Tab-separated table of C-alpha atoms in Angstrom:
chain	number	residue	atom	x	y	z
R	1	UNK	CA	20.521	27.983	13.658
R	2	UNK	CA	19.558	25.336	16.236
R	3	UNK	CA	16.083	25.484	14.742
R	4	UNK	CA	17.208	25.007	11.557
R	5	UNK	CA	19.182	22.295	12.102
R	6	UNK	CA	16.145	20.643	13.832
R	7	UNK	CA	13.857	21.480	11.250
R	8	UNK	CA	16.054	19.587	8.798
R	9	UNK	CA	17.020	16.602	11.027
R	10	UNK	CA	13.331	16.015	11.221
R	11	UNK	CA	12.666	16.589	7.861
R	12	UNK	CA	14.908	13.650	6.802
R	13	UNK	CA	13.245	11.493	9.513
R	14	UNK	CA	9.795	11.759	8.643
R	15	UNK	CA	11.410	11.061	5.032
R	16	UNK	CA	12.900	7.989	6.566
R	17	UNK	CA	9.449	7.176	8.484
R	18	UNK	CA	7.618	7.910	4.839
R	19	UNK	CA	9.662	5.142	3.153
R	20	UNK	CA	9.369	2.746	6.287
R	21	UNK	CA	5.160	3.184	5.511
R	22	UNK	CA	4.903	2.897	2.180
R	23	UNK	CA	7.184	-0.460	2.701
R	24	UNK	CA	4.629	-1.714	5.210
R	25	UNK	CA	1.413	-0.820	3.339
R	26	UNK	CA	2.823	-3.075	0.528
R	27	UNK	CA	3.121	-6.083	3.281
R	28	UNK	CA	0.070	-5.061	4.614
R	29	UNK	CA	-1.547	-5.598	0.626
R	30	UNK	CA	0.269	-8.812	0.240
R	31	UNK	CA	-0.944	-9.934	3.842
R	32	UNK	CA	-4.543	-8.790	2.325
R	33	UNK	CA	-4.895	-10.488	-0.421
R	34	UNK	CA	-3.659	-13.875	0.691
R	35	UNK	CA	-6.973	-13.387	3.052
R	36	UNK	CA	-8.830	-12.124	-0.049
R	37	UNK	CA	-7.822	-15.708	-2.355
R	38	UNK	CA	-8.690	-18.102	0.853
R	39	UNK	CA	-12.049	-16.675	1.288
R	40	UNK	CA	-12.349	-16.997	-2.364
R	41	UNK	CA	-11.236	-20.828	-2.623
R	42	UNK	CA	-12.528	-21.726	0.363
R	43	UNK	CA	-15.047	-19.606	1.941
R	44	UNK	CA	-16.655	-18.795	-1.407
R	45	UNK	CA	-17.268	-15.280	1.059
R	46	UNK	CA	-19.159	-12.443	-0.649
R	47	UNK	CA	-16.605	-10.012	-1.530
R	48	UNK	CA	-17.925	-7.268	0.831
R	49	UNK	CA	-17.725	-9.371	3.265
R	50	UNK	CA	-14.217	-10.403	2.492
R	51	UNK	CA	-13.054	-6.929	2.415
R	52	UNK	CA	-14.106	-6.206	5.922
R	53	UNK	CA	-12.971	-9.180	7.239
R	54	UNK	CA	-9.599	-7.675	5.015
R	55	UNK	CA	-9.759	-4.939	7.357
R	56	UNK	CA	-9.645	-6.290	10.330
R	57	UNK	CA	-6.363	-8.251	9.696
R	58	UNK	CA	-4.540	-5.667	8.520
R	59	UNK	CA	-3.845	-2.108	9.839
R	60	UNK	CA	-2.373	0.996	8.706
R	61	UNK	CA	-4.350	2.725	5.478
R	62	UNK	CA	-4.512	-0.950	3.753
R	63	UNK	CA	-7.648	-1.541	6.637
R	64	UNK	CA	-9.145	1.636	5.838
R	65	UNK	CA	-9.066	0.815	2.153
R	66	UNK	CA	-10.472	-2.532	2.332
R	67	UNK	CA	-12.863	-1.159	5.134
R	68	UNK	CA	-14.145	2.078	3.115
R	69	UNK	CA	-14.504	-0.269	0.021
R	70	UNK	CA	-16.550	-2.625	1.780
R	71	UNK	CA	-18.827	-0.015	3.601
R	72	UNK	CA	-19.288	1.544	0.196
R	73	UNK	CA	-20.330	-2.325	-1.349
R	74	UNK	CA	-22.959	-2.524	1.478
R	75	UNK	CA	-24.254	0.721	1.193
R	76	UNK	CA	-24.973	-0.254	-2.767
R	77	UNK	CA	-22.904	2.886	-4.075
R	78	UNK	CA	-22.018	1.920	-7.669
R	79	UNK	CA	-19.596	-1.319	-9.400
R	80	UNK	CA	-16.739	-2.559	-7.670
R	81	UNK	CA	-14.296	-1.315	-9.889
R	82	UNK	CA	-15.903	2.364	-9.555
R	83	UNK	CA	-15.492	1.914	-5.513
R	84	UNK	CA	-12.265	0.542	-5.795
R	85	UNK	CA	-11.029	3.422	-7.698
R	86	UNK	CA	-11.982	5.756	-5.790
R	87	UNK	CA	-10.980	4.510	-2.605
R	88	UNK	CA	-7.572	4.169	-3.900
R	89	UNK	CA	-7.031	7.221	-4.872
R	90	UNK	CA	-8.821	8.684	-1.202
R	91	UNK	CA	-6.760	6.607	1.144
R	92	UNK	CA	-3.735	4.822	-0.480
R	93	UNK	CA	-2.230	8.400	-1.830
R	94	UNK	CA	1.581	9.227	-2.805
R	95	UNK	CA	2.309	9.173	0.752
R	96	UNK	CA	0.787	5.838	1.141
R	97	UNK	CA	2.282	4.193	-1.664
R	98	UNK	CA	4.189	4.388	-4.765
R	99	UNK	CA	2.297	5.469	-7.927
R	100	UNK	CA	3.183	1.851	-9.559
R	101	UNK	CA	1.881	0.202	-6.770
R	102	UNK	CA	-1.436	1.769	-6.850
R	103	UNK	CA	-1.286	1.454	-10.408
R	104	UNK	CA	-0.906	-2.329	-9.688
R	105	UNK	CA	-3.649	-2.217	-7.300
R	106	UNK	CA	-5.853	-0.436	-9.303
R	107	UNK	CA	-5.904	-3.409	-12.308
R	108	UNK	CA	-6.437	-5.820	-9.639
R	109	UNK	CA	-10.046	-4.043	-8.439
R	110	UNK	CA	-10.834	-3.998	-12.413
R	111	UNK	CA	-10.487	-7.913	-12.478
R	112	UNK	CA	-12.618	-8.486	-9.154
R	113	UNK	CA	-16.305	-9.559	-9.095
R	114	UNK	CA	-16.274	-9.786	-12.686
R	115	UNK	CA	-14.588	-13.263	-13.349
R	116	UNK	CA	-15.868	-16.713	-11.912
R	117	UNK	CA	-13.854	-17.615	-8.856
R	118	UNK	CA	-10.942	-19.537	-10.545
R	119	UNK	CA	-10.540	-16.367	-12.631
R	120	UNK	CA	-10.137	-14.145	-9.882
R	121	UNK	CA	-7.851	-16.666	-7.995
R	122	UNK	CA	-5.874	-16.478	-11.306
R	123	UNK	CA	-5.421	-12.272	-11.182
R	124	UNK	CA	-4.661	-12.328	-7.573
R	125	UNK	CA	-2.091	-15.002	-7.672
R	126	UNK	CA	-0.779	-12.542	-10.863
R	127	UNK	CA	-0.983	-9.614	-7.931
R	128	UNK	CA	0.582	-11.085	-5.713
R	129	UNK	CA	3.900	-12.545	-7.856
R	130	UNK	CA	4.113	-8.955	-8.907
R	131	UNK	CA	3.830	-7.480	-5.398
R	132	UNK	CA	6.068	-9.962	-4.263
R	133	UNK	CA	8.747	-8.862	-6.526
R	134	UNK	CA	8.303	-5.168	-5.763
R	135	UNK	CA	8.132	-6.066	-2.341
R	136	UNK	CA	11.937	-6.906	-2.452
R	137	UNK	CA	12.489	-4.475	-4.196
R	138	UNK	CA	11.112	-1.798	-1.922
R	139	UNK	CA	13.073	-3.811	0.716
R	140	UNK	CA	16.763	-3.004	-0.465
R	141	UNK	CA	15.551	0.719	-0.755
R	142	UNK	CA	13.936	0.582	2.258
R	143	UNK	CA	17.206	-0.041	4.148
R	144	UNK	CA	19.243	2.471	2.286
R	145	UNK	CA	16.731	5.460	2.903
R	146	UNK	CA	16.057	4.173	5.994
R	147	UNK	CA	19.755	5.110	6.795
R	148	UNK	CA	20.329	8.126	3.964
R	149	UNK	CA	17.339	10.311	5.003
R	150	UNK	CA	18.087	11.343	8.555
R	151	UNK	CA	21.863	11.957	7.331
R	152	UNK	CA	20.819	13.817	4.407
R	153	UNK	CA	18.747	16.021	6.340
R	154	UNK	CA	21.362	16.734	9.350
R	155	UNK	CA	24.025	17.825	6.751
R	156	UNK	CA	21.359	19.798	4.535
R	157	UNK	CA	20.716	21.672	8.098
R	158	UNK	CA	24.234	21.670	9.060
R	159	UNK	CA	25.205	23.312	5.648
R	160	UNK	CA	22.404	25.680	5.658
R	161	UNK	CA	23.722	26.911	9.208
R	162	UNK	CA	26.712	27.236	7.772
R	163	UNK	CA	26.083	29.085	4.617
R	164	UNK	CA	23.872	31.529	6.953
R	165	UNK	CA	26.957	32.193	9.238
């Protein structure tokens, strides 16, 4: 019974830790792409550049996106918007971030590269207004999983252990 009490308790914390990530990969986005629209305006910095430099000022699996995406831009291995998908859907996965979010994130890499500068200042301003809002969003859930998760999972053990006696 001990174990499965345990089991459960950490269950509902790696739930809690889950929600706590996918919170800080959004910040971790928004933190990235203020980068990506100064570079733009006023580095005029080729975008594989930009993405590594991305990288390196973020952490979690937002720098290995922007990292993988760049080495892939380098290396010459297809459009932007083929790398960007794919990256997305290697690194930033359900556990990473909510499927609207990388929804979101996935229009944005069909708008870079394409457009003049002003026009891709334009879609990531659009990005970022949007991520903003989801941000808060995410940040009054945040707190209440934070909290309901570890709970949830000590009474799901203690019932279990309970049901068994």
């Amino acid at each position: 019974m001990l174990m499965i009490l345990s089991g459960c308790m950490g269950a509902g914390i790696w739930y809690s830790q889950l929600c706590i990530r996918k919170w800080r990969n959004l910040q971790n986005c928004q933190k990235a792409l203020m980068i990506l629209r100064n570079e733009i305006i006023y580095g005029r910095t080729p975008l594989p550049v930009a993405f590594a430099q991305m990288a390196g000022r973020t952490s979690g699996s937002v720098s290995v996106f922007f990292d993988t995406v760049s080495r892939r831009l380098e290396e010459g291995g297809g459009r932007l918007e083929d790398i960007w998908t794919a990256s997305l859907q290697e690194i930033l996965t359900a556990s990473e971030m909510r499927q609207e979010d990388r929804q979101e994130l996935a229009g944005l890499g069909n708008t870079l590269g394409y457009l003049d500068a002003r026009m891709q200042v334009q879609a990531l301003e659009l990005y970022e207004k949007r991520l903003e809002g989801s941000l808060l969003a995410w940040e009054q859930e945040k707190e209440k999983k934070a909290r309901l998760y570890p709970v949830l999972g000590t009474m799901g053990g203690a019932l279990i252990c309970l049901i068994i006696m």
